[in-house]
Amino acid sequence: RGLSVKETQEVRRALRAAGAEMKVYKNNIVKIALENAGLPNIDDMLAGTCAYVFYGEDPVEPAKVIKEQSEKLKKMGFIGAIADGKALSADEAKAYADLPNREQLMAQIAGLISGFARRLRQRGPGRSCPQRQRRGRAEAGRLAPPSAAPAAS
């Protein structure tokens, strides 16, 4: 059984907040549109009532919304997707929901850069990395003049 009007509105609202839009079209129209647009054939996925989710730049947030709503409502789920011009299975489409979103990725990258900069700053000016310090000591040991023996009187 499909979603009620209230449930459909809730899903659409959540998807809109994630930068996506949900539409329901006849499967034959979708087949023709995909063919005319040069996108992959997904005829085997188009059976029964299907809702189509269109996203802007980031597919992760809408996938997270679909996953959350399908777990909550138990009436919907992934049947497949087209992303970056490639047809994806239901499992591949669902995997997008487990990825970090754009903001999380940016925060992770910023954390890595910050940690690297902090380590460089802790070494301070004039301090080099441990490998150079060891190499410098080894070279100094090889180049040091032999000690002069004390003179006997």
CSV table of N, CA, C and O in Angstrom, one decimal, residues 9-90:
chain,number,residue,atom,x,y,z
A,9,GLN,N,3.3,14.4,1.9
A,9,GLN,CA,3.7,15.8,2.2
A,9,GLN,C,4.9,15.9,3.1
A,9,GLN,O,5.8,16.7,2.9
A,10,GLU,N,4.9,15.0,4.1
A,10,GLU,CA,6.1,15.0,5.0
A,10,GLU,C,7.4,14.6,4.3
A,10,GLU,O,8.4,15.2,4.5
A,11,VAL,N,7.3,13.6,3.5
A,11,VAL,CA,8.5,13.2,2.7
A,11,VAL,C,9.0,14.3,1.8
A,11,VAL,O,10.1,14.6,1.7
A,12,ARG,N,8.0,14.9,1.1
A,12,ARG,CA,8.4,16.0,0.2
A,12,ARG,C,9.0,17.2,0.9
A,12,ARG,O,9.9,17.8,0.4
A,13,ARG,N,8.4,17.5,2.1
A,13,ARG,CA,9.0,18.6,2.9
A,13,ARG,C,10.4,18.3,3.3
A,13,ARG,O,11.3,19.2,3.2
A,14,ALA,N,10.6,17.1,3.8
A,14,ALA,CA,12.0,16.7,4.2
A,14,ALA,C,13.0,16.7,3.0
A,14,ALA,O,14.1,17.2,3.2
A,15,LEU,N,12.5,16.3,1.9
A,15,LEU,CA,13.4,16.3,0.7
A,15,LEU,C,13.7,17.7,0.2
A,15,LEU,O,14.8,18.0,-0.1
A,16,ARG,N,12.7,18.6,0.3
A,16,ARG,CA,12.9,20.0,-0.1
A,16,ARG,C,13.9,20.6,0.8
A,16,ARG,O,14.8,21.4,0.4
A,17,ALA,N,13.9,20.3,2.1
A,17,ALA,CA,14.9,20.8,3.1
A,17,ALA,C,16.3,20.3,2.8
A,17,ALA,O,17.3,21.0,3.1
A,18,ALA,N,16.4,19.2,2.1
A,18,ALA,CA,17.6,18.6,1.7
A,18,ALA,C,18.1,19.0,0.3
A,18,ALA,O,19.1,18.5,-0.2
A,19,GLY,N,17.3,19.9,-0.3
A,19,GLY,CA,17.7,20.4,-1.6
A,19,GLY,C,17.3,19.5,-2.7
A,19,GLY,O,17.9,19.4,-3.8
A,20,ALA,N,16.2,18.7,-2.5
A,20,ALA,CA,15.7,17.8,-3.5
A,20,ALA,C,14.2,18.0,-3.7
A,20,ALA,O,13.6,18.7,-3.0
A,21,GLU,N,13.7,17.3,-4.7
A,21,GLU,CA,12.3,17.4,-5.1
A,21,GLU,C,11.8,16.0,-5.5
A,21,GLU,O,12.5,15.3,-6.2
A,22,MET,N,10.6,15.6,-5.0
A,22,MET,CA,10.0,14.3,-5.3
A,22,MET,C,8.8,14.5,-6.3
A,22,MET,O,8.0,15.4,-6.0
A,23,LYS,N,8.8,13.7,-7.3
A,23,LYS,CA,7.7,13.8,-8.3
A,23,LYS,C,7.3,12.4,-8.6
A,23,LYS,O,8.0,11.4,-8.5
A,24,VAL,N,6.0,12.2,-9.0
A,24,VAL,CA,5.5,10.9,-9.4
A,24,VAL,C,5.1,11.1,-10.9
A,24,VAL,O,4.3,12.0,-11.2
A,25,TYR,N,5.6,10.2,-11.7
A,25,TYR,CA,5.3,10.2,-13.2
A,25,TYR,C,4.9,8.8,-13.6
A,25,TYR,O,5.3,7.8,-12.9
A,26,LYS,N,4.2,8.7,-14.7
A,26,LYS,CA,4.0,7.4,-15.3
A,26,LYS,C,5.3,6.8,-15.7
A,26,LYS,O,6.1,7.5,-16.3
A,27,ASN,N,5.5,5.5,-15.5
A,27,ASN,CA,6.7,4.9,-15.9
A,27,ASN,C,7.1,4.9,-17.3
A,27,ASN,O,8.2,5.1,-17.7
A,28,ASN,N,6.0,4.9,-18.2
A,28,ASN,CA,6.3,5.0,-19.7
A,28,ASN,C,6.9,6.3,-20.0
A,28,ASN,O,7.7,6.4,-20.9
A,29,ILE,N,6.4,7.4,-19.4
A,29,ILE,CA,6.9,8.7,-19.7
A,29,ILE,C,8.3,8.8,-19.2
A,29,ILE,O,9.2,9.4,-19.9
A,30,VAL,N,8.7,8.2,-18.1
A,30,VAL,CA,10.0,8.2,-17.6
A,30,VAL,C,11.0,7.5,-18.5
A,30,VAL,O,12.1,8.0,-18.8
A,31,LYS,N,10.5,6.4,-19.0
A,31,LYS,CA,11.3,5.6,-20.0
A,31,LYS,C,11.7,6.4,-21.2
A,31,LYS,O,12.8,6.5,-21.7
A,32,ILE,N,10.6,7.1,-21.7
A,32,ILE,CA,10.8,7.9,-22.9
A,32,ILE,C,11.8,9.1,-22.6
A,32,ILE,O,12.7,9.4,-23.4
A,33,ALA,N,11.6,9.8,-21.5
A,33,ALA,CA,12.4,10.9,-21.1
A,33,ALA,C,13.9,10.5,-20.9
A,33,ALA,O,14.8,11.2,-21.3
A,34,LEU,N,14.1,9.3,-20.3
A,34,LEU,CA,15.5,8.9,-20.1
A,34,LEU,C,16.1,8.6,-21.4
A,34,LEU,O,17.3,8.9,-21.6
A,35,GLU,N,15.4,8.0,-22.3
A,35,GLU,CA,15.9,7.6,-23.6
A,35,GLU,C,16.3,8.9,-24.4
A,35,GLU,O,17.4,9.0,-25.0
A,36,ASN,N,15.4,9.9,-24.4
A,36,ASN,CA,15.6,11.2,-25.1
A,36,ASN,C,16.8,12.0,-24.5
A,36,ASN,O,17.4,12.7,-25.2
A,37,ALA,N,17.0,11.8,-23.2
A,37,ALA,CA,18.1,12.5,-22.5
A,37,ALA,C,19.4,11.8,-22.6
A,37,ALA,O,20.4,12.3,-22.1
A,38,GLY,N,19.4,10.6,-23.2
A,38,GLY,CA,20.6,9.8,-23.3
A,38,GLY,C,21.1,9.2,-22.0
A,38,GLY,O,22.3,8.9,-21.8
A,39,LEU,N,20.2,9.0,-21.0
A,39,LEU,CA,20.5,8.4,-19.7
A,39,LEU,C,20.3,6.9,-19.8
A,39,LEU,O,19.6,6.4,-20.7
A,40,PRO,N,20.9,6.2,-18.8
A,40,PRO,CA,20.8,4.7,-18.8
A,40,PRO,C,19.4,4.2,-18.8
A,40,PRO,O,18.5,4.8,-18.2
A,41,ASN,N,19.2,3.0,-19.4
A,41,ASN,CA,17.9,2.3,-19.3
A,41,ASN,C,17.7,1.7,-18.0
A,41,ASN,O,18.5,0.9,-17.6
A,42,ILE,N,16.6,2.0,-17.3
A,42,ILE,CA,16.3,1.3,-16.0
A,42,ILE,C,14.9,0.7,-16.0
A,42,ILE,O,14.3,0.6,-15.0
A,43,ASP,N,14.5,0.2,-17.2
A,43,ASP,CA,13.2,-0.4,-17.4
A,43,ASP,C,12.9,-1.5,-16.3
A,43,ASP,O,11.8,-1.6,-15.8
A,44,ASP,N,13.9,-2.3,-16.0
A,44,ASP,CA,13.7,-3.4,-15.0
A,44,ASP,C,13.3,-2.8,-13.6
A,44,ASP,O,12.8,-3.6,-12.8
A,45,MET,N,13.7,-1.6,-13.3
A,45,MET,CA,13.4,-1.0,-12.0
A,45,MET,C,12.0,-0.3,-12.0
A,45,MET,O,11.4,-0.1,-10.9
A,46,LEU,N,11.5,0.0,-13.2
A,46,LEU,CA,10.2,0.7,-13.3
A,46,LEU,C,9.0,-0.2,-13.3
A,46,LEU,O,8.5,-0.5,-14.4
A,47,ALA,N,8.5,-0.6,-12.1
A,47,ALA,CA,7.3,-1.4,-12.0
A,47,ALA,C,6.5,-0.9,-10.9
A,47,ALA,O,7.0,-0.5,-9.8
A,48,GLY,N,5.2,-0.8,-11.1
A,48,GLY,CA,4.4,-0.3,-10.0
A,48,GLY,C,4.5,1.2,-9.9
A,48,GLY,O,5.0,1.9,-10.7
A,49,THR,N,4.0,1.7,-8.7
A,49,THR,CA,4.1,3.2,-8.5
A,49,THR,C,5.5,3.5,-8.0
A,49,THR,O,6.1,3.0,-7.1
A,50,CYS,N,6.1,4.5,-8.7
A,50,CYS,CA,7.5,5.0,-8.4
A,50,CYS,C,7.4,6.5,-8.2
A,50,CYS,O,6.8,7.2,-8.9
A,51,ALA,N,8.2,6.9,-7.2
A,51,ALA,CA,8.4,8.3,-7.0
A,51,ALA,C,9.8,8.6,-7.4
A,51,ALA,O,10.7,7.8,-7.1
A,52,TYR,N,10.0,9.7,-8.0
A,52,TYR,CA,11.4,10.1,-8.5
A,52,TYR,C,11.9,11.3,-7.8
A,52,TYR,O,11.2,12.3,-7.6
A,53,VAL,N,13.1,11.2,-7.3
A,53,VAL,CA,13.7,12.2,-6.5
A,53,VAL,C,14.8,12.9,-7.3
A,53,VAL,O,15.7,12.2,-7.8
A,54,PHE,N,14.7,14.2,-7.5
A,54,PHE,CA,15.7,15.0,-8.2
A,54,PHE,C,16.4,15.8,-7.2
A,54,PHE,O,15.8,16.5,-6.4
A,55,TYR,N,17.7,15.8,-7.3
A,55,TYR,CA,18.6,16.6,-6.4
A,55,TYR,C,19.4,17.5,-7.2
A,55,TYR,O,19.6,17.4,-8.4
A,56,GLY,N,19.9,18.6,-6.5
A,56,GLY,CA,20.7,19.6,-7.1
A,56,GLY,C,22.1,19.1,-7.2
A,56,GLY,O,22.5,18.4,-8.2
A,57,GLU,N,23.0,19.5,-6.3
A,57,GLU,CA,24.4,19.2,-6.3
A,57,GLU,C,24.8,18.0,-5.5
A,57,GLU,O,25.7,17.2,-5.9
A,58,ASP,N,24.2,17.8,-4.4
A,58,ASP,CA,24.6,16.8,-3.4
A,58,ASP,C,23.6,15.7,-3.3
A,58,ASP,O,22.5,15.9,-2.8
A,59,PRO,N,23.9,14.4,-3.8
A,59,PRO,CA,22.9,13.3,-3.7
A,59,PRO,C,22.8,12.7,-2.3
A,59,PRO,O,21.9,11.9,-2.0
A,60,VAL,N,23.8,13.0,-1.4
A,60,VAL,CA,23.9,12.4,-0.1
A,60,VAL,C,22.7,12.7,0.8
A,60,VAL,O,22.1,11.9,1.4
A,61,GLU,N,22.4,14.0,1.0
A,61,GLU,CA,21.3,14.5,1.9
A,61,GLU,C,20.0,13.9,1.5
A,61,GLU,O,19.3,13.4,2.3
A,62,PRO,N,19.6,14.0,0.2
A,62,PRO,CA,18.3,13.4,-0.2
A,62,PRO,C,18.3,11.9,0.1
A,62,PRO,O,17.3,11.3,0.5
A,63,ALA,N,19.4,11.2,-0.2
A,63,ALA,CA,19.5,9.7,0.1
A,63,ALA,C,19.3,9.5,1.6
A,63,ALA,O,18.6,8.5,2.0
A,64,LYS,N,19.9,10.3,2.4
A,64,LYS,CA,19.7,10.1,3.9
A,64,LYS,C,18.2,10.3,4.2
A,64,LYS,O,17.7,9.6,5.1
A,65,VAL,N,17.5,11.3,3.6
A,65,VAL,CA,16.1,11.5,3.9
A,65,VAL,C,15.3,10.3,3.5
A,65,VAL,O,14.4,9.9,4.2
A,66,ILE,N,15.5,9.8,2.3
A,66,ILE,CA,14.8,8.6,1.8
A,66,ILE,C,15.0,7.5,2.7
A,66,ILE,O,14.0,6.8,3.1
A,67,LYS,N,16.2,7.2,3.2
A,67,LYS,CA,16.5,6.1,4.1
A,67,LYS,C,15.8,6.3,5.4
A,67,LYS,O,15.1,5.4,5.9
A,68,GLU,N,15.8,7.5,6.0
A,68,GLU,CA,15.2,7.8,7.2
A,68,GLU,C,13.7,7.6,7.1
A,68,GLU,O,13.0,7.0,8.0
A,69,GLN,N,13.1,8.2,6.0
A,69,GLN,CA,11.6,8.1,5.8
A,69,GLN,C,11.2,6.6,5.6
A,69,GLN,O,10.1,6.2,6.0
A,70,SER,N,12.0,5.9,4.8
A,70,SER,CA,11.6,4.5,4.6
A,70,SER,C,11.7,3.6,5.8
A,70,SER,O,10.8,2.8,6.0
A,71,GLU,N,12.6,3.9,6.7
A,71,GLU,CA,12.7,3.2,8.0
A,71,GLU,C,11.5,3.6,8.9
A,71,GLU,O,11.0,2.8,9.6
A,72,LYS,N,11.2,4.9,8.8
A,72,LYS,CA,10.1,5.4,9.7
A,72,LYS,C,8.7,4.9,9.2
A,72,LYS,O,7.9,4.4,10.0
A,73,LEU,N,8.5,5.0,7.9
A,73,LEU,CA,7.1,4.7,7.4
A,73,LEU,C,6.9,3.3,7.0
A,73,LEU,O,5.8,2.8,6.9
A,74,LYS,N,8.0,2.6,6.7
A,74,LYS,CA,8.0,1.2,6.3
A,74,LYS,C,7.1,0.9,5.0
A,74,LYS,O,6.6,-0.2,4.8
A,75,LYS,N,6.9,2.0,4.2
A,75,LYS,CA,6.1,1.9,3.0
A,75,LYS,C,6.8,2.3,1.7
A,75,LYS,O,6.3,2.3,0.7
A,76,MET,N,8.1,2.7,1.9
A,76,MET,CA,8.8,3.1,0.7
A,76,MET,C,10.3,2.6,0.9
A,76,MET,O,10.7,2.2,1.9
A,77,GLY,N,11.0,2.7,-0.2
A,77,GLY,CA,12.4,2.3,-0.2
A,77,GLY,C,13.1,2.6,-1.5
A,77,GLY,O,12.5,3.1,-2.4
A,78,PHE,N,14.4,2.3,-1.6
A,78,PHE,CA,15.1,2.5,-2.8
A,78,PHE,C,14.9,1.4,-3.8
A,78,PHE,O,14.8,0.2,-3.4
A,79,ILE,N,14.7,1.7,-5.1
A,79,ILE,CA,14.6,0.7,-6.1
A,79,ILE,C,15.7,0.8,-7.1
A,79,ILE,O,16.0,-0.1,-7.8
A,80,GLY,N,16.4,1.9,-7.0
A,80,GLY,CA,17.5,2.2,-7.9
A,80,GLY,C,17.7,3.7,-8.0
A,80,GLY,O,17.0,4.5,-7.4
A,81,ALA,N,18.7,4.1,-8.9
A,81,ALA,CA,18.9,5.5,-9.1
A,81,ALA,C,19.8,5.7,-10.3
A,81,ALA,O,20.3,4.7,-10.9
A,82,ILE,N,19.8,6.9,-10.7
A,82,ILE,CA,20.8,7.3,-11.8
A,82,ILE,C,21.6,8.5,-11.2
A,82,ILE,O,21.0,9.5,-10.7
A,83,ALA,N,22.9,8.3,-11.1
A,83,ALA,CA,23.7,9.3,-10.5
A,83,ALA,C,25.0,9.4,-11.4
A,83,ALA,O,25.6,8.4,-11.8
A,84,ASP,N,25.4,10.6,-11.7
A,84,ASP,CA,26.5,10.9,-12.6
A,84,ASP,C,26.4,10.1,-13.9
A,84,ASP,O,27.4,9.6,-14.4
A,85,GLY,N,25.2,10.0,-14.4
A,85,GLY,CA,25.0,9.3,-15.7
A,85,GLY,C,25.0,7.8,-15.7
A,85,GLY,O,25.0,7.2,-16.7
A,86,LYS,N,25.1,7.2,-14.5
A,86,LYS,CA,25.1,5.8,-14.4
A,86,LYS,C,23.9,5.2,-13.6
A,86,LYS,O,23.5,5.8,-12.6
A,87,ALA,N,23.4,4.1,-14.1
A,87,ALA,CA,22.3,3.4,-13.3
A,87,ALA,C,22.9,2.7,-12.1
A,87,ALA,O,24.0,2.1,-12.2
A,88,LEU,N,22.2,2.9,-11.0
A,88,LEU,CA,22.7,2.3,-9.7
A,88,LEU,C,21.6,1.3,-9.2
A,88,LEU,O,20.4,1.6,-9.4
A,89,SER,N,22.0,0.2,-8.6
A,89,SER,CA,21.1,-0.7,-8.0
A,89,SER,C,20.5,-0.1,-6.7
A,89,SER,O,21.0,0.9,-6.3
A,90,ALA,N,19.5,-0.8,-6.2
A,90,ALA,CA,18.9,-0.3,-4.9
A,90,ALA,C,20.0,-0.2,-3.8
A,90,ALA,O,20.1,0.8,-3.1
